[in-house]
Amino acid sequence: MKPIIVKEILIIDEENKKAASICFSNGLNIVTSDETSRGKSSVLRSIPYAFGCEANYDTVMKATEKIFVVDFEFNSNFYTIVRKSRLYAIFKNHEYVAGFNEDFKGLSGFYEKEFGFSVYLTNRNNEYEITPVAYSFIPYFIDQDISWKSNKTNPFKMSLQYVNDANDLFYYHLGILNKNYYELKNEYYKIGKELKLKNKDSDSLLGKIKTYKEYCETTSISINVDDARTNLALLKDEMNTLIVEQTNLQKHIIEKENLLSKYKAELEVTKKLISKNEKKLNNISIQCPNCGFEFIGSFRDIYNKELLNDNSSFIRCEITKINEEIEPLKIKYNNLAKLIDEKTNYYKNKITNFTDYLKAQSYNQILSDLEKNFSALSLEVKELENKYNELVESLEKYDKQKTIANTLFKEIYISFLNSLGIKSINRNDLEPFTKVQISGNKYIRSTLAFYLSFLTLKSKLNKDLFKIPLIVDSPFEGDPDDLNREDIVTNICNFYKENNLDYQLIIGVRNARECFADFEDINFIDLNTEEDHLLDALTFEKMNSKIEHYVSIMKNVKLLKAIE
């Protein structure tokens, strides 16, 4: 795959009628000036910014108010990207092909389709997704204000927002990780979660099977269901007959007891009347005129006395008779009650046995169903385990490639550090794709060694992978030692010579002609503007028709995206 070759960057300040145009060659380009603050960093930052990165511009630049146009070649096609703030228009061979407004995924997706490359990483929900464009440029841009002065590898205005994205990003650019890796990893997490749930269900089923099996093994009852149902029905009918007989007997006993109570009450009343009549008789006496016999009481009272005594005798006889009748009835009632209790207990035992038998039968069926379900679930678990193990093996292959890359990176990094005069670091001091922590001006050289090591490793592992220009801003930043500068220049130029078919190299450095005087085939781009005045009115006037064209394009694209 051929590299992206930036041909020109155009920066337009429509409001102030100013512009800047910088052209680049296919090889080593050095943006230089005799003085500081002439716009070198702004030129270098404008390249990734035009592609969609949030470059670390200062407030003076006011990048969101300007239009950035980058022309580049890729695979024999000519492309132009026009950007204003978050609005993009893209042309291929001078034909409009796409427009985007605040849609980083859409922009990244277009680059993936058109250039065959975009970075995929895992988000915080463990889902892989396409990343913003900046992730495609991070390893190829060394920013003056960020990269040389901290251990950050991200030179843009954004936080790294993906899981383990620091190292995975470099693995992705090395061709070790790819979209397929994240698909496998996504499937790995998905199947792992599913396997965990299936194993939990399996354990639950085993517990149930154990419980039902224990019950079935301890319950051994043999019953003819039809005979048992018939016998239980007959027994129930017999019990009902006895209960009806007992109920009728109870009613008869109650009737007798009610009559007995009535007679007892009448007897008490009679007793009271006899006593009252006796008192009356004692107070009255009558003498017979013929014989002179003296009668105590009146004839009526005497008659009443006899009548009451006869009635009392009758009642006593009836009470005795009823008591004699009730006693055998009660004995019969109690015998019936005992018989009913016996029959009830017998029925309960029979119904319990019958219920236990039916329960055992149903438990045997449930047990059979559970065992079938467990067998089916075990097959599912086995299939998932096989898939899971296959995924583990596939991911381990990626891990092995990571390990190889880590080892090679350390070796190359040590080599570059030594060539840049840093001899105090050994391999054990290095972490994979992490800038080594060194104090003082050595940190500048160790940072340069880090990026050159990564790009050298990329050429070794995957020479044909997608290539973006390496942009190095101010490699002498904070390093005043002329000898160290010579080492820096030599390493940069040697790297370019060894990889001149792969990378376009763009460097920003002051007084570059003096530093790089001994090297050939360098395209020097001199910025002889006034301080903090990269853009000028003359360039705007010279390129007026082209500028008007781009201004018109952005208005039309903005209108088009608003309609969409």
XYZ file of C-alpha atoms in Angstrom, residues 235-503:
269
model
C -64.112 -46.044 51.894
C -65.241 -42.463 51.517
C -68.827 -43.589 50.821
C -68.728 -45.857 53.877
C -67.469 -42.964 56.001
C -70.198 -40.709 54.666
C -72.855 -43.358 55.533
C -71.488 -43.611 59.069
C -71.387 -39.855 59.433
C -75.030 -39.578 58.255
C -76.026 -42.325 60.749
C -74.101 -40.557 63.498
C -75.694 -37.251 62.603
C -79.214 -38.733 62.708
C -78.461 -40.439 66.012
C -77.145 -37.175 67.390
C -80.385 -35.455 66.386
C -82.429 -38.222 68.131
C -80.332 -37.910 71.300
C -80.778 -34.147 71.260
C -84.548 -34.554 70.892
C -84.596 -36.969 73.873
C -82.421 -34.643 75.956
C -84.667 -31.684 75.108
C -87.738 -33.743 76.215
C -85.905 -34.807 79.378
C -85.102 -31.169 80.150
C -88.769 -30.306 79.614
C -89.926 -33.043 82.018
C -87.390 -32.013 84.610
C -88.596 -28.429 84.367
C -92.267 -29.595 84.738
C -91.296 -31.723 87.723
C -89.775 -28.710 89.459
C -92.894 -26.669 88.808
C -95.083 -29.521 90.144
C -92.952 -29.768 93.274
C -93.452 -26.074 93.920
C -97.232 -26.354 93.423
C -97.455 -29.365 95.806
C -95.512 -27.447 98.458
C -97.747 -24.427 98.064
C -100.900 -26.597 98.222
C -99.632 -28.283 101.431
C -99.366 -24.938 103.176
C -102.865 -24.048 102.107
C -104.312 -27.331 103.387
C -102.745 -26.851 106.806
C -104.519 -23.531 107.333
C -108.095 -24.740 106.559
C -110.174 -27.467 108.404
C -113.756 -28.735 107.687
C -115.858 -30.901 110.134
C -118.359 -33.363 108.744
C -121.846 -32.515 110.056
C -122.899 -36.159 110.108
C -119.998 -37.954 111.677
C -118.042 -35.117 113.105
C -114.780 -36.034 111.180
C -112.581 -33.017 110.729
C -111.072 -32.544 107.234
C -107.965 -30.376 106.874
C -108.254 -28.141 103.755
C -111.006 -27.752 101.251
C -112.207 -30.483 98.945
C -110.766 -28.616 95.954
C -107.347 -28.389 97.544
C -107.436 -32.024 98.463
C -108.309 -32.870 94.883
C -105.487 -30.709 93.598
C -103.079 -32.399 95.916
C -103.957 -35.771 94.553
C -103.827 -34.545 90.986
C -100.393 -32.928 91.458
C -98.994 -36.072 93.101
C -100.254 -38.188 90.220
C -98.694 -35.801 87.719
C -95.401 -35.824 89.620
C -95.343 -39.610 89.566
C -96.031 -39.622 85.820
C -93.230 -37.167 85.133
C -90.783 -39.167 87.222
C -91.686 -42.275 85.300
C -91.137 -40.474 81.982
C -87.766 -39.112 83.134
C -86.668 -42.592 84.128
C -87.878 -43.977 80.838
C -86.059 -41.327 78.779
C -82.821 -41.801 80.702
C -83.051 -45.506 80.037
C -83.559 -44.778 76.307
C -80.759 -42.151 76.028
C -77.987 -44.260 77.559
C -77.804 -46.919 74.805
C -78.171 -44.172 72.182
C -75.115 -42.399 73.607
C -73.170 -45.634 73.736
C -74.052 -46.245 70.085
C -73.117 -42.653 69.212
C -69.699 -42.988 70.881
C -69.107 -46.304 69.148
C -69.952 -44.679 65.834
C -67.555 -41.808 66.624
C -64.755 -44.259 67.333
C -65.510 -46.167 64.173
C -65.541 -42.959 62.133
C -62.196 -41.912 63.664
C -60.738 -45.301 62.789
C -62.100 -45.082 59.263
C -60.851 -41.484 58.938
C -57.332 -42.388 60.053
C -57.367 -45.394 57.765
C -58.556 -43.178 54.899
C -55.882 -40.574 55.677
C -53.169 -43.230 55.606
C -54.468 -44.577 52.334
C -54.791 -41.127 50.756
C -51.292 -40.217 52.052
C -49.839 -43.346 50.474
C -51.728 -42.660 47.275
C -50.577 -38.994 47.254
C -46.989 -40.027 47.978
C -47.188 -42.508 45.117
C -48.528 -39.860 42.709
C -45.911 -37.403 44.008
C -43.174 -39.969 43.479
C -44.462 -40.631 39.984
C -44.473 -36.912 39.176
C -41.030 -36.480 40.779
C -39.712 -39.309 38.631
C -41.046 -37.506 35.576
C -39.607 -34.195 36.751
C -36.295 -35.938 37.455
C -36.323 -37.436 33.968
C -37.040 -34.005 32.429
C -34.332 -32.377 34.556
C -31.788 -34.986 33.493
C -32.713 -34.443 29.833
C -32.389 -30.670 30.298
C -29.069 -31.148 32.056
C -27.783 -33.334 29.209
C -28.859 -30.725 26.639
C -27.348 -27.937 28.739
C -24.112 -29.912 29.138
C -23.864 -30.162 25.351
C -24.410 -26.405 25.057
C -21.766 -25.777 27.719
C -19.364 -28.104 25.923
C -19.927 -26.293 22.614
C -19.468 -22.927 24.304
C -16.296 -24.155 26.032
C -14.929 -25.333 22.680
C -15.724 -21.957 21.104
C -14.302 -20.167 24.128
C -11.079 -22.204 24.002
C -10.791 -21.582 20.252
C -11.157 -17.853 20.901
C -8.562 -18.050 23.680
C -6.158 -19.763 21.267
C -6.837 -17.144 18.593
C -6.323 -14.289 21.045
C -3.164 -15.946 22.375
C -1.728 -15.750 18.854
C -2.245 -11.996 19.006
C -0.658 -11.934 22.460
C 2.371 -13.808 21.109
C 2.706 -11.225 18.365
C 2.473 -8.511 21.015
C 5.259 -10.200 22.995
C 7.453 -10.393 19.891
C 6.725 -6.733 19.115
C 7.517 -5.748 22.720
C 10.892 -7.498 22.546
C 11.814 -6.013 19.164
C 10.669 -2.556 20.221
C 12.929 -2.604 23.267
C 15.900 -3.705 21.166
C 15.312 -0.986 18.567
C 14.610 1.622 21.247
C 17.897 0.812 23.029
C 19.723 1.080 19.701
C 18.286 4.524 18.953
C 18.938 5.710 22.509
C 22.588 4.671 22.181
C 22.948 6.391 18.815
C 21.514 9.552 20.393
C 24.103 9.483 23.196
C 21.910 7.936 25.894
C 23.869 4.949 27.216
C 22.492 4.645 30.739
C 19.291 2.806 29.848
C 18.998 -0.986 29.636
C 16.140 -3.152 28.451
C 14.808 -3.771 31.960
C 14.190 -0.028 32.307
C 11.820 -0.048 29.324
C 8.098 -0.711 29.164
C 6.456 -1.634 25.849
C 5.542 1.460 23.837
C 6.130 3.790 26.750
C 8.558 6.667 26.634
C 11.446 6.141 29.013
C 11.530 8.594 31.909
C 14.748 10.625 31.731
C 15.340 13.998 33.303
C 16.852 17.018 31.576
C 17.575 17.488 27.880
C 18.002 13.727 27.374
C 14.227 13.471 27.385
C 14.091 15.202 23.970
C 16.356 12.586 22.429
C 14.612 9.691 24.190
C 11.282 10.918 22.799
C 12.661 11.075 19.263
C 14.152 7.603 19.758
C 10.725 6.351 20.863
C 8.938 7.459 17.683
C 11.744 6.399 15.333
C 11.791 3.003 17.081
C 8.073 2.562 16.567
C 8.259 3.451 12.855
C 11.298 1.231 12.317
C 9.476 -1.650 13.983
C 6.434 -1.001 11.816
C 8.602 -1.278 8.683
C 9.997 -4.585 9.945
C 6.667 -6.136 10.909
C 4.332 -4.805 8.264
C 5.969 -2.744 5.570
C 2.841 -2.571 3.413
C 0.512 -1.237 6.122
C -1.186 2.172 5.786
C 1.360 5.002 6.037
C 0.874 8.556 7.241
C 3.570 11.281 7.047
C 5.758 11.510 10.128
C 5.597 15.072 11.444
C 8.263 16.196 13.895
C 7.946 19.659 15.416
C 11.073 21.256 16.908
C 13.330 18.228 17.594
C 15.946 20.540 19.187
C 13.430 21.844 21.725
C 15.197 22.324 25.046
C 18.456 20.692 23.883
C 21.121 23.395 23.395
C 24.056 20.968 22.984
C 25.386 21.155 19.378
C 26.742 17.601 19.586
C 23.335 16.275 20.585
C 21.773 18.229 17.720
C 24.146 16.552 15.329
C 23.098 13.154 16.659
C 19.429 14.125 16.279
C 19.898 15.298 12.684
C 21.913 12.189 11.775
C 19.304 9.829 13.212
C 16.432 11.615 11.479
C 18.172 11.647 8.095
C 19.367 8.064 8.383
C 15.852 6.983 9.262
C 14.539 8.793 6.187
C 17.136 7.241 3.900
C 16.365 3.751 5.159
C 12.591 4.287 4.760
C 12.435 6.783 1.887
C 9.996 4.589 -0.011
C 7.586 4.408 2.917
C 7.325 7.709 4.705
